[in-house]
Structure formats: C-alpha cells, structure tokens
PDB file of C-alpha atoms in Angstrom:
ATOM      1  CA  UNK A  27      11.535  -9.793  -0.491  1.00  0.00           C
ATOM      2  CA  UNK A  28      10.472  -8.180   2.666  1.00  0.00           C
ATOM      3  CA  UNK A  29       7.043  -9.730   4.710  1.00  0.00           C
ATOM      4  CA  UNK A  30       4.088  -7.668   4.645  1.00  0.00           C
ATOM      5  CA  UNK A  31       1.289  -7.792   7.621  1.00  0.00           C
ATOM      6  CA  UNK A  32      -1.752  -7.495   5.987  1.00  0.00           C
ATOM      7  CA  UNK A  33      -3.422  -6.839   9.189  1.00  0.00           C
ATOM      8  CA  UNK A  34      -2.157  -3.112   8.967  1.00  0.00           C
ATOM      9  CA  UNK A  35      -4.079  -0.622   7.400  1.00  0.00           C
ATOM     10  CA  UNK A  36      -2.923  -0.558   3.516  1.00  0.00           C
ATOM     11  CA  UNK A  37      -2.034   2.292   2.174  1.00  0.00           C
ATOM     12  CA  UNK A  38       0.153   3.178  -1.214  1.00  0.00           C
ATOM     13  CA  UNK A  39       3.556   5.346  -1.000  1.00  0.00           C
ATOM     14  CA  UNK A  40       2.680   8.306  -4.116  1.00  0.00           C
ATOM     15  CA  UNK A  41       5.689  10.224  -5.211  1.00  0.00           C
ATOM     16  CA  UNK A  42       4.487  13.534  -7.726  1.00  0.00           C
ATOM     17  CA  UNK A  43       7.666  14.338 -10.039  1.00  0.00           C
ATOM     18  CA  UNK A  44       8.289  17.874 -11.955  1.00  0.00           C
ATOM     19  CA  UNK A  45       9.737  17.950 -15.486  1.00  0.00           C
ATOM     20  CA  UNK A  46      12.876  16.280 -16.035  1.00  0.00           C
ATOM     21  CA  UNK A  47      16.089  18.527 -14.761  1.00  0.00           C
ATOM     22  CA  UNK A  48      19.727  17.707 -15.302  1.00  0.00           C
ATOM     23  CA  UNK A  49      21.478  17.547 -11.893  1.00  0.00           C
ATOM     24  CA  UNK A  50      25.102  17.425 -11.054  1.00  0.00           C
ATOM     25  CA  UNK A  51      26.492  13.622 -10.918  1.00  0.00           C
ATOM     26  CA  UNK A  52      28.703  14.830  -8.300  1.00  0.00           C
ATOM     27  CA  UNK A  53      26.477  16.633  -6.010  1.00  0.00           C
ATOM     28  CA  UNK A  54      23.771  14.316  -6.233  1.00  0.00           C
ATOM     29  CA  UNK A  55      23.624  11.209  -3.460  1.00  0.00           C
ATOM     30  CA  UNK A  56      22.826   8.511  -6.221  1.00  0.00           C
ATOM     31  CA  UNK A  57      25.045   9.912  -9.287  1.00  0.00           C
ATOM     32  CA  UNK A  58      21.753  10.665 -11.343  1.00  0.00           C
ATOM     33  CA  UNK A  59      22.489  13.130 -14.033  1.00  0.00           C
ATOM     34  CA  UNK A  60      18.838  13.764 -14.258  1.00  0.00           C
ATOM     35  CA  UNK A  61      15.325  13.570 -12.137  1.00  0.00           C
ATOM     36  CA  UNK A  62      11.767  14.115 -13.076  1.00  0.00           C
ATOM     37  CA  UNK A  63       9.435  13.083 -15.805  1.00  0.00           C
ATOM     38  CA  UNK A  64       9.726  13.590 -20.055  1.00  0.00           C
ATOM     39  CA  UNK A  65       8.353  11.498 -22.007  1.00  0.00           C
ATOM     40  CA  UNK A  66      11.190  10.208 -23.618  1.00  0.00           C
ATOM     41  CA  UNK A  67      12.142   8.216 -20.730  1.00  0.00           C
ATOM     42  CA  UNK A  68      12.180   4.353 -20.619  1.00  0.00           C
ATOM     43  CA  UNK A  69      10.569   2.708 -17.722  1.00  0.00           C
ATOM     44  CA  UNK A  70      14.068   1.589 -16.546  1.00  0.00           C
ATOM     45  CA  UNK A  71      15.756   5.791 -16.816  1.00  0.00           C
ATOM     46  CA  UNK A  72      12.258   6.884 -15.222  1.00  0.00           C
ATOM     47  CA  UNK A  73      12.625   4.801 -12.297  1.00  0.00           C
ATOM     48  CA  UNK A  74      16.899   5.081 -12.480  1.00  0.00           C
ATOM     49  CA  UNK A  75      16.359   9.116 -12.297  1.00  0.00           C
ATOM     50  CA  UNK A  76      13.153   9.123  -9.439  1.00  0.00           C
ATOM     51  CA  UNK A  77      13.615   6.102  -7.042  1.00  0.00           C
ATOM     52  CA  UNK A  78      15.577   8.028  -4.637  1.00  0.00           C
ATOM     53  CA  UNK A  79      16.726  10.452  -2.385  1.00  0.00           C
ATOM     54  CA  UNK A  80      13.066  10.831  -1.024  1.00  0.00           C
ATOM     55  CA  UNK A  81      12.674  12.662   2.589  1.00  0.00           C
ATOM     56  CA  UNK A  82      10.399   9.193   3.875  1.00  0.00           C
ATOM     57  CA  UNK A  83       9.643   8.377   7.348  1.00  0.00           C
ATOM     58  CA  UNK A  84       9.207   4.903   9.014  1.00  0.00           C
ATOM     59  CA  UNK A  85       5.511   4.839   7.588  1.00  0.00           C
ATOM     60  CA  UNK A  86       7.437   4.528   4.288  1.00  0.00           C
ATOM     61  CA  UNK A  87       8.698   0.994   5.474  1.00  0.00           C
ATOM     62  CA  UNK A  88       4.797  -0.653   5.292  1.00  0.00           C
ATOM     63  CA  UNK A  89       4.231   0.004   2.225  1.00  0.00           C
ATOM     64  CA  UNK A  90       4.413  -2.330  -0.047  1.00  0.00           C
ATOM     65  CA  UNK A  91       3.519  -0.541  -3.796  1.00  0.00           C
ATOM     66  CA  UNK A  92       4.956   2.877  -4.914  1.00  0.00           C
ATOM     67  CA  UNK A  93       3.265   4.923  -7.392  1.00  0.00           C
ATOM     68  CA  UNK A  94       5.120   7.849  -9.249  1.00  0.00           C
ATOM     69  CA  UNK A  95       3.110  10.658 -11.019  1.00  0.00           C
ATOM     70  CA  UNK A  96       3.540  13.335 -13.130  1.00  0.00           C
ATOM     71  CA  UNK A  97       1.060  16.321 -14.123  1.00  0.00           C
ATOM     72  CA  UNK A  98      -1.564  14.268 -13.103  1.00  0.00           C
ATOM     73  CA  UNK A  99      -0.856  11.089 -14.516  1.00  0.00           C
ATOM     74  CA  UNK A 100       0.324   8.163 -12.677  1.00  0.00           C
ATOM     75  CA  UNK A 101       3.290   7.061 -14.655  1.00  0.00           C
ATOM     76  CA  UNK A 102       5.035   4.255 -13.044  1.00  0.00           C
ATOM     77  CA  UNK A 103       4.210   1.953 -10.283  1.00  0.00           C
ATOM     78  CA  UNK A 104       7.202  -0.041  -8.550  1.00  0.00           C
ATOM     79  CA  UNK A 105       7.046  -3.317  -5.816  1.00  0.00           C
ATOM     80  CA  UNK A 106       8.991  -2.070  -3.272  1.00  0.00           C
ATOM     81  CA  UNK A 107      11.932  -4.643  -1.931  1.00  0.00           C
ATOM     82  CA  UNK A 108      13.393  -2.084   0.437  1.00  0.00           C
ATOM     83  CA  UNK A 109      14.099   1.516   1.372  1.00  0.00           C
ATOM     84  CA  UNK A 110      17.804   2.329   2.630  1.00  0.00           C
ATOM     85  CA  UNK A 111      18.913   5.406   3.722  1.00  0.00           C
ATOM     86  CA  UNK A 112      21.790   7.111   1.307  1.00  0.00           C
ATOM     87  CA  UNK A 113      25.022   7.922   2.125  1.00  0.00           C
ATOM     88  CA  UNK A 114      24.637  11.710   2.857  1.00  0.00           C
ATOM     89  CA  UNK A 115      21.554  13.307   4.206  1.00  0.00           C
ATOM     90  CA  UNK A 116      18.366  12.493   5.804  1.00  0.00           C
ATOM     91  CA  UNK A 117      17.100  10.886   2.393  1.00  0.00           C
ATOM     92  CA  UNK A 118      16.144   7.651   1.068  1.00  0.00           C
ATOM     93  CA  UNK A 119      16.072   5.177  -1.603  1.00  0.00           C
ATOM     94  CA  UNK A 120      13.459   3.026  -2.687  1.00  0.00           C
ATOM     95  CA  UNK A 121      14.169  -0.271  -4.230  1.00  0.00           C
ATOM     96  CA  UNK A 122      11.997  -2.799  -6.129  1.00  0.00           C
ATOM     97  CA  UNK A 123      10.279  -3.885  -9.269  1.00  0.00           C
ATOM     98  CA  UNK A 124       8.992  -1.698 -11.660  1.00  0.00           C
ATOM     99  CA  UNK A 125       5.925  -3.019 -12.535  1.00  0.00           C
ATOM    100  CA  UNK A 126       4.849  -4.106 -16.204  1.00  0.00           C
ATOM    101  CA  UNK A 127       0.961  -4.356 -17.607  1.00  0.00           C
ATOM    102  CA  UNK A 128      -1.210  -7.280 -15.864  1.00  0.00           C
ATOM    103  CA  UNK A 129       0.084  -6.596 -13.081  1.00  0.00           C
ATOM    104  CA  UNK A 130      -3.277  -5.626 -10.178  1.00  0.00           C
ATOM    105  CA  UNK A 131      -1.396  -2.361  -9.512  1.00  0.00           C
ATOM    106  CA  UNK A 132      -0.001  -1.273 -12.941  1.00  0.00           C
ATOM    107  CA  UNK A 133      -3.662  -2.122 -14.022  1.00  0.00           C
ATOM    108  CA  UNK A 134      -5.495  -0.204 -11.551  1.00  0.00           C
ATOM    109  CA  UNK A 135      -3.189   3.149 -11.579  1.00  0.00           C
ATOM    110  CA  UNK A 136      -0.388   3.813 -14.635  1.00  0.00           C
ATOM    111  CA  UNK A 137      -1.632   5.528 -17.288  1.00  0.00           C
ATOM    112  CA  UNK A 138      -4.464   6.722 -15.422  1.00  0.00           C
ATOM    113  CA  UNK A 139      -5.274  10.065 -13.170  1.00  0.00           C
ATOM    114  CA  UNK A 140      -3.515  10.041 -10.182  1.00  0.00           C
ATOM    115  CA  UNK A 141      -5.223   9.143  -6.928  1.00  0.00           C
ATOM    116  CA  UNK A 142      -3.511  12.150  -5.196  1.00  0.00           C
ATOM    117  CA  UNK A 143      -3.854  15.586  -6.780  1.00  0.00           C
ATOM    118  CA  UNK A 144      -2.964  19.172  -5.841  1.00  0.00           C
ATOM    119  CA  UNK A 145      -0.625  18.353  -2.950  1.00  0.00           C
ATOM    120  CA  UNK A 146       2.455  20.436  -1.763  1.00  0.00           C
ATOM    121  CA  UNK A 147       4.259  17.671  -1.093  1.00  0.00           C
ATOM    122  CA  UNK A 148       6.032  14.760  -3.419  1.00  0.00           C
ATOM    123  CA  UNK A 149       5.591  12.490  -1.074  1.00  0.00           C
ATOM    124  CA  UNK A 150       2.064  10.957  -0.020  1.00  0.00           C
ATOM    125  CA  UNK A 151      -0.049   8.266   0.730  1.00  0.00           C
ATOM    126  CA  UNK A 152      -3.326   7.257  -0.115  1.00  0.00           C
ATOM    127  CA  UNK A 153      -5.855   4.176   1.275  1.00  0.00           C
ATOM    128  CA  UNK A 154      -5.411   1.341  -1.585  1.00  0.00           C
ATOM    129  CA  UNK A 155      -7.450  -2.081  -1.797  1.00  0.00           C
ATOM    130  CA  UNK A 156      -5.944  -2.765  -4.719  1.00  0.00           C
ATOM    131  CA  UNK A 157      -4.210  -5.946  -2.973  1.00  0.00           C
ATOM    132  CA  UNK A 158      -6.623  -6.056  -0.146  1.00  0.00           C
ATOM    133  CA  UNK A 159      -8.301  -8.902   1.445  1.00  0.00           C
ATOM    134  CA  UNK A 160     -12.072 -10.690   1.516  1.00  0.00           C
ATOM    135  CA  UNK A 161     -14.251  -9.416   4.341  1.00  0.00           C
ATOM    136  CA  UNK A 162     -14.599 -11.715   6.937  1.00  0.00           C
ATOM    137  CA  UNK A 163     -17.941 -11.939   7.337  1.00  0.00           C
ATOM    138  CA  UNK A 164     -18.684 -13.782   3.827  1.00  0.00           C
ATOM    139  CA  UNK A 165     -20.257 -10.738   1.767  1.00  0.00           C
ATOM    140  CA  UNK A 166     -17.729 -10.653  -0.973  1.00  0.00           C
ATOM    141  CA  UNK A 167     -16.465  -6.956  -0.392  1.00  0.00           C
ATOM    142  CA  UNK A 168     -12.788  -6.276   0.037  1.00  0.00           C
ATOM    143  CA  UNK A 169     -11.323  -4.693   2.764  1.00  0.00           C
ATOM    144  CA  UNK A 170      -7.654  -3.104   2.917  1.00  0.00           C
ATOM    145  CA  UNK A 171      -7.445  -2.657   6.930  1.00  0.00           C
ATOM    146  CA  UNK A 172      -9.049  -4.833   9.735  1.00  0.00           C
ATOM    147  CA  UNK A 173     -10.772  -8.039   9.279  1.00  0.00           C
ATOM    148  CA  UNK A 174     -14.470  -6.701   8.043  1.00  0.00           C
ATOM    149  CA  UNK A 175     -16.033  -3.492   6.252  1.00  0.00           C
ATOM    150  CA  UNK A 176     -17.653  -0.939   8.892  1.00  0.00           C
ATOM    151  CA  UNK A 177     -20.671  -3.206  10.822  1.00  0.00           C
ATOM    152  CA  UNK A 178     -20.021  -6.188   9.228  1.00  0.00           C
ATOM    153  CA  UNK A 179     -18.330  -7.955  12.184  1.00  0.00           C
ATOM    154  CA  UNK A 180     -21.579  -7.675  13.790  1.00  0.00           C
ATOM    155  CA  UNK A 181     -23.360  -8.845  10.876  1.00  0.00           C
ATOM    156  CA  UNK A 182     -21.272 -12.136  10.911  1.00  0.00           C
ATOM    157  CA  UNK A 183     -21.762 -12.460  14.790  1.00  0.00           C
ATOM    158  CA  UNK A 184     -25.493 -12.399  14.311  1.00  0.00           C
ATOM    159  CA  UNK A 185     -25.340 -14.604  11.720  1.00  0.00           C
ATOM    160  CA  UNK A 186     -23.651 -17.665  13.937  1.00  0.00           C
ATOM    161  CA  UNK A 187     -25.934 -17.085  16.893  1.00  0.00           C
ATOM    162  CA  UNK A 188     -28.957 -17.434  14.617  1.00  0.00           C
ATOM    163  CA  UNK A 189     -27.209 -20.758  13.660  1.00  0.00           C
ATOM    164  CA  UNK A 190     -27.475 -21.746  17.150  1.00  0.00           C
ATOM    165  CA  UNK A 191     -30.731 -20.551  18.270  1.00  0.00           C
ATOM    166  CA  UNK A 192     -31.151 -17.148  20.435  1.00  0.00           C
ATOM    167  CA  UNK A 193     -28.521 -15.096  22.173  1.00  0.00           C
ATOM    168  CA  UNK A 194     -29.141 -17.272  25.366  1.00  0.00           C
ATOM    169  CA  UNK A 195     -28.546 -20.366  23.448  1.00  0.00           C
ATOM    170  CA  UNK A 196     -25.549 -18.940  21.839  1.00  0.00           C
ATOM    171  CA  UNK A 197     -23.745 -17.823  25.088  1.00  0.00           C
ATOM    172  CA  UNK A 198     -24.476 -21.810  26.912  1.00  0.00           C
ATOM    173  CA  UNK A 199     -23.150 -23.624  23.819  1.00  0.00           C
ATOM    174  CA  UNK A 200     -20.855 -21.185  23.462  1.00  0.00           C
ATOM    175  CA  UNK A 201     -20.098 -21.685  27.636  1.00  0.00           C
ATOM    176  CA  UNK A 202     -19.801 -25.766  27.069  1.00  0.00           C
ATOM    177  CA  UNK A 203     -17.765 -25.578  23.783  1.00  0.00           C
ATOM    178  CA  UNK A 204     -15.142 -23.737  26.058  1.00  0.00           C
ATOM    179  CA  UNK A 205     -15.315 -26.061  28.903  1.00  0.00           C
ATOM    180  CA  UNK A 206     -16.434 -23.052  31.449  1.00  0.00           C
ATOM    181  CA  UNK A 207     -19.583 -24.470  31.830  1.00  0.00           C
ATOM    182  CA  UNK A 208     -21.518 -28.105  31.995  1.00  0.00           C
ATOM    183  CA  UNK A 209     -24.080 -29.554  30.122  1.00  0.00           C
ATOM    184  CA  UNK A 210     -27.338 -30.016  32.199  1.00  0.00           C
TER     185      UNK A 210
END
C-alpha cells in the first residue's frame, strides 16, 4: 500500500466506459478480450476488462480512490495500490481493490449518478471529501484540502487570542511563551 499526504488537495481519479466491445487479445497491452460496461459483468470481469491501459498523467499518482462509470452511473469504485506503465505505449494500469458495500466510497458513489457528466474525456477528476479530514478550527465541517474551510483559520485565531485577552495581550504572551521577549 502506497502513503497518501492528506495535506494535498483530494481529488478522485473518474474513468467513463462505453458499452462492452470485444478487442483483440493480441493487439491489446493487457490481453483483455473485452472493455467497457454490460451488465452481465461481475465486479471482478468489470474491473479485469477497464483497469487499464488509461492515457494518466503524474496527477494520476495522488489519487487514492478510482471511480468507473457508465451512462451515467457510477458502477465500480476501486482503492488504488499503484499505477504502472504497460509494456507498449504511453498507457497505464491501475491496480487496487475493488471496493465492496460499507465501504465510505462504494457508499457515497456506486450505484449512484456519477459526479462527472457530459465530458469528452474518460479520464477525469473531481474534488472528493469523501475521506477528508476535520477542520481545524473545531466546527465539525470536513475539509478535503488545507487545514480549515475558507475563513475559518481566522476564526480559530480569534478564538485563542480572546482566550488570552486582546490582540496586545496575545502578541506579549505570545512574545514570552517563545522566549523573544521578558516578562516585566
């Protein structure tokens, strides 16, 4: 399993499939004998037949969750372990989990409408929370990049100098409890 810095800003990899097509075993990169969606599919031959040869760029390597989406629907979601480049081409493959119900991400998206509709391109990103982090100023909202939600770093700033007294107050014990400046 690969670390994640939860300090970057989170977003989701979202790959948007077609119908199922047979391809050749011996043309394709991974052997498939078929990509896209049907129905029919298990979890296991949907993710088999769509985890690779995606055209993904270095952003792809942050992410930590991969959706996969047909006609709309969000039909798969997938921890990633890694992305490796395939033998032949400029493509990649995207290794992990395929995620199973109770899961915060399987919850949140499969079965559902996608969170990225009417795009050109298979492969996207979108701004998830879905495994995001408390806001650091106490209020109990979540945040998915940074440390607080928009103005809330100076709401918890405020906060601590009232704890101390006024702005002037703050800054000398704030002086002495860094040793730049003596008590008087």
């Amino acid at each position: 399993m690969r670390t994640i810095d939860y300090h970057q800003e989170r977003h989701m990899l979202h790959i948007t499939l077609g119908p199922e097509r047979p391809v050749d075993p011996e043309q394709d990169e991974l052997g498939r004998d078929r990509v896209g969606f049907s129905p029919t599919m298990s979890d296991l031959a949907l993710y088999d037949a769509n985890h690779g040869c995606w055209k993904l760029g270095p952003r792809a390597n942050k992410e930590r969750y991969m959706i996969v989406s047909f006609d709309g629907i969000v039909r798969q979601a997938i921890e990633i372990d890694s992305i490796e480049p395939v033998a032949r081409g400029n493509r990649s493959v995207v290794n992990g989990e395929i995620l199973r119900e109770g899961h915060p991400v399987f919850e949140k998206y499969v079965g559902k409408t996608s969170p990225v509709q009417g795009v050109r391109n298979p492969v996207t990103y979108f701004e998830d929370d879905v495994d995001g982090k408390p806001c650091r100023c106490g209020c109990g909202g979540s945040v998915s990049s940074k440390d607080f939600l928009p103005g809330h770093d100076q709401t918890a700033l405020h906060e601590r100098v009232k704890q101390i007294g006024t702005v002037a107050e703050f800054l000398d014990w704030f002086d002495v409890v860094r040793g730049t400046k003596t008590v008087r």
